[in-house]
Amino acid sequence: MINRRLFMQITGAGALSLVAGGLGSLLDLPPALAEVKTGSEFDPDLDISLTAQPTQIQIFPGNHTRVWSFKGQVLKGDKTSLINLERSYLGPIIKVNKGQKIRIRFTNDIPDATIVHWHGLHVPAMMDGHPRYVIPQGESYIYEFEVRNRAGTYWYHPHPHGRTGPQVYGGMAGLFIVSDEEEKAAGLPSGEYDIPLVIQDRAFDNDNQLVYMSGHMMERMNGFLGDWIMVNGHPDFILPVATRAYRLRLLNGSNSRIYKLAWQDDRPLTVIGTDGGLLEKPVYRQYVMLGPAERIELWADFSSNPVGSETALVSLPFDTEMMGGGKMGRGMMGGGMMGDGDRQMGRGMMGGGMMGYTQSLPNGAGFPIFRVRVNRKEKETVSLPERLSTIESYRPEDTVNLRYPRTFHLLMRHMAWTINGRTFRMEEVANDERVRMDTLEVWEFINEGGMGMMNMPHPIHLHGKQFQVLERTGVTHNGYVDEGWKDTVLLMPGERIRLVVRFEDYPGLFLYHCHNLEHEDMGMMRNYYVKA
Ligand code: C2O
Ligand code: CU
Ligand code: CU
């Protein structure tokens, strides 16, 4: 196995690329390699291999679908740490405990450069899957880190610059679930009653092959939207349940689609967790807006549903422009085309035909996500805990910049989505993107819409951190769950959010970006640099 890090150590390629990147020296970036301990010092509790490779999956009757998938294998440690989803393009669920030391030997066997990012995990810069660490086909990258995150539903996906959208779309994604003692003590449904649900949209041709972007300019500006809603890699997903309570872990693994989650029978959602694990106590919402990369955990109690009955988790219709006040008017999304009563899957051509661009299932259309079929009686043994976990709230007065937060404007410039007018450059860090270690900061993101032309939601994500939401303004709906720990927050047009984030350790270069993967690939992504 070729070890990329060793390769770079030998050739000095890492250091060279920093110089070539120009800003490395200005920044006084430590050579990335200096952070690396030799493999021999690291004694993992869990040692796994993870390979990205082309494969074929039967999704529909007839032809198999060609995908790119992660395959995993436990080399050392608990064999149940990897859970394969049946007949799915999704990678194995990596299930670990807080405090475990893990080594992941990643091998790239797809005909494209790539690197893996652990979304939501607090890991050293070298282990975070920054695009500057991409490896070509045939090479390996060894990750070694201790799991420091609290229990929660995290995930992993590729992160090569400009190619994250197509690679995730092609099948490269998986869940990374962390457990800890506090979570175990909460007494939630576990084992077969703890269900991961990855929601994604896809488009297929008549040959059952995935279709990605049409290349139309409007599609690139909006982000990719498919007209098939997949759950765990399956179309028309049905969840069989007993008459009891479940823990449902939902990930929006879509490239750009936003879901307005609700139960079909109008009962409220009982939310117990978000991106960074369990809330302090359950909260109730009539619906939840879930942007790309966000997670939400639900307590779902079917004990009063009769055996043989069905219900569904749906996405309610919403208007992507008007939601946030929509001062720019209709925009070009073709959202809100479906009436409120229309919750059925629409497969017709409904979108606005702006400049020849039609979208068969626009962002904001209504449809069922999956059906729930109650198929057996079972006696209830758990009840919803009043208290789920303990969260220490950051105090705004402890931040170093409460009066002058770092402010990031999400806007369109020169037909490209930008953050403060800038797009991604591999090793570029602006003055307002440098952070001192050991500080608690306020970061503010403002989605004002862009240049009188387009007005879009942006799910904003910070690498390596779980943060707390201090406040939001401009919100015209009640579908956010800002309680608890977050690593990705959705900003509808007109919204402004203030986050509190602590930079306690791990110096180096990390990303923050829009998690609409087409926006990200087009450069709506920047580095921030933590200086020790
Ligand atoms: Cu899911 Cu850069 O992240
Ligand atoms: Cu991330
Ligand atoms: Cu965006």
GROMACS .gro file of N, CA, C and O in nm, residues 35 37 121-127 144-149 435 437-438 464-465 503-510 528-532:
model
  132
   35GLU      N    1   0.247   1.796   1.163
   35GLU     CA    2   0.147   1.755   1.261
   35GLU      C    3   0.138   1.603   1.274
   35GLU      O    4   0.077   1.552   1.366
   37LYS      N    5   0.202   1.230   1.341
   37LYS     CA    6   0.282   1.137   1.421
   37LYS      C    7   0.306   1.014   1.334
   37LYS      O    8   0.229   0.982   1.245
  121LEU      N    9  -1.709   1.591   1.274
  121LEU     CA   10  -1.612   1.543   1.372
  121LEU      C   11  -1.504   1.647   1.399
  121LEU      O   12  -1.461   1.720   1.310
  122HIS      N   13  -1.462   1.647   1.523
  122HIS     CA   14  -1.357   1.738   1.568
  122HIS      C   15  -1.225   1.663   1.559
  122HIS      O   16  -1.192   1.584   1.648
  123VAL      N   17  -1.153   1.685   1.450
  123VAL     CA   18  -1.028   1.613   1.426
  123VAL      C   19  -0.919   1.711   1.384
  123VAL      O   20  -0.948   1.822   1.339
  124PRO      N   21  -0.792   1.670   1.396
  124PRO     CA   22  -0.682   1.759   1.353
  124PRO      C   23  -0.692   1.792   1.204
  124PRO      O   24  -0.750   1.716   1.126
  125ALA      N   25  -0.635   1.905   1.165
  125ALA     CA   26  -0.645   1.953   1.027
  125ALA      C   27  -0.603   1.846   0.924
  125ALA      O   28  -0.669   1.829   0.821
  126MET      N   29  -0.498   1.775   0.954
  126MET     CA   30  -0.449   1.671   0.862
  126MET      C   31  -0.550   1.558   0.841
  126MET      O   32  -0.542   1.483   0.745
  127MET      N   33  -0.640   1.542   0.936
  127MET     CA   34  -0.734   1.430   0.934
  127MET      C   35  -0.872   1.472   0.883
  127MET      O   36  -0.965   1.394   0.884
  144GLU      N   37  -0.581   0.889   1.127
  144GLU     CA   38  -0.570   0.840   1.264
  144GLU      C   39  -0.619   0.950   1.356
  144GLU      O   40  -0.566   1.061   1.353
  145PHE      N   41  -0.720   0.922   1.433
  145PHE     CA   42  -0.765   1.023   1.529
  145PHE      C   43  -0.843   0.957   1.642
  145PHE      O   44  -0.890   0.845   1.632
  146GLU      N   45  -0.852   1.034   1.749
  146GLU     CA   46  -0.932   0.992   1.861
  146GLU      C   47  -1.070   1.054   1.844
  146GLU      O   48  -1.081   1.170   1.806
  147VAL      N   49  -1.173   0.979   1.873
  147VAL     CA   50  -1.309   1.032   1.862
  147VAL      C   51  -1.338   1.117   1.985
  147VAL      O   52  -1.352   1.066   2.096
  148ARG      N   53  -1.343   1.247   1.964
  148ARG     CA   54  -1.366   1.338   2.077
  148ARG      C   55  -1.508   1.390   2.082
  148ARG      O   56  -1.548   1.456   2.177
  149ASN      N   57  -1.583   1.366   1.976
  149ASN     CA   58  -1.720   1.417   1.973
  149ASN      C   59  -1.809   1.344   2.071
  149ASN      O   60  -1.787   1.227   2.100
  435VAL      N   61  -0.803   3.295   1.290
  435VAL     CA   62  -0.860   3.281   1.423
  435VAL      C   63  -0.748   3.245   1.520
  435VAL      O   64  -0.658   3.169   1.484
  437MET      N   65  -0.622   3.047   1.847
  437MET     CA   66  -0.663   2.932   1.924
  437MET      C   67  -0.695   2.977   2.066
  437MET      O   68  -0.641   3.077   2.113
  438ASP      N   69  -0.785   2.900   2.130
  438ASP     CA   70  -0.824   2.931   2.268
  438ASP      C   71  -0.917   3.049   2.277
  438ASP      O   72  -0.915   3.122   2.376
  464GLY      N   73  -1.485   2.084   1.145
  464GLY     CA   74  -1.410   2.059   1.267
  464GLY      C   75  -1.474   2.108   1.395
  464GLY      O   76  -1.414   2.097   1.502
  465LYS      N   77  -1.595   2.164   1.388
  465LYS     CA   78  -1.655   2.228   1.505
  465LYS      C   79  -1.801   2.188   1.521
  465LYS      O   80  -1.872   2.167   1.423
  503PHE      N   81  -1.265   2.778   1.948
  503PHE     CA   82  -1.145   2.725   1.882
  503PHE      C   83  -1.049   2.683   1.991
  503PHE      O   84  -0.961   2.760   2.029
  504GLU      N   85  -1.072   2.564   2.045
  504GLU     CA   86  -0.996   2.528   2.164
  504GLU      C   87  -0.865   2.459   2.134
  504GLU      O   88  -0.771   2.468   2.213
  505ASP      N   89  -0.857   2.391   2.021
  505ASP     CA   90  -0.733   2.319   1.990
  505ASP      C   91  -0.726   2.296   1.838
  505ASP      O   92  -0.802   2.356   1.764
  506TYR      N   93  -0.637   2.209   1.798
  506TYR     CA   94  -0.621   2.175   1.657
  506TYR      C   95  -0.597   2.296   1.567
  506TYR      O   96  -0.688   2.350   1.501
  507PRO      N   97  -0.475   2.341   1.562
  507PRO     CA   98  -0.441   2.451   1.472
  507PRO      C   99  -0.442   2.405   1.326
  507PRO      O  100  -0.442   2.285   1.300
  508GLY      N  101  -0.441   2.501   1.236
  508GLY     CA  102  -0.429   2.467   1.095
  508GLY      C  103  -0.545   2.518   1.012
  508GLY      O  104  -0.622   2.603   1.054
  509LEU      N  105  -0.550   2.462   0.892
  509LEU     CA  106  -0.641   2.511   0.789
  509LEU      C  107  -0.767   2.425   0.785
  509LEU      O  108  -0.760   2.303   0.770
  510PHE      N  109  -0.881   2.490   0.802
  510PHE     CA  110  -1.010   2.421   0.795
  510PHE      C  111  -1.102   2.497   0.700
  510PHE      O  112  -1.078   2.613   0.668
  528TYR      N  113  -1.060   2.878   0.683
  528TYR     CA  114  -1.025   2.959   0.799
  528TYR      C  115  -0.902   2.893   0.861
  528TYR      O  116  -0.879   2.773   0.845
  529TYR      N  117  -0.825   2.975   0.927
  529TYR     CA  118  -0.696   2.927   0.976
  529TYR      C  119  -0.687   2.950   1.126
  529TYR      O  120  -0.704   3.063   1.174
  530VAL      N  121  -0.664   2.844   1.198
  530VAL     CA  122  -0.651   2.855   1.343
  530VAL      C  123  -0.503   2.858   1.379
  530VAL      O  124  -0.428   2.764   1.352
  531LYS      N  125  -0.463   2.971   1.437
  531LYS     CA  126  -0.322   2.990   1.469
  531LYS      C  127  -0.300   2.956   1.616
  531LYS      O  128  -0.369   3.009   1.703
  532ALA      N  129  -0.203   2.869   1.637
  532ALA     CA  130  -0.176   2.823   1.774
  532ALA      C  131  -0.118   2.937   1.859
  532ALA      O  132  -0.053   3.026   1.805
   0.00000   0.00000   0.00000
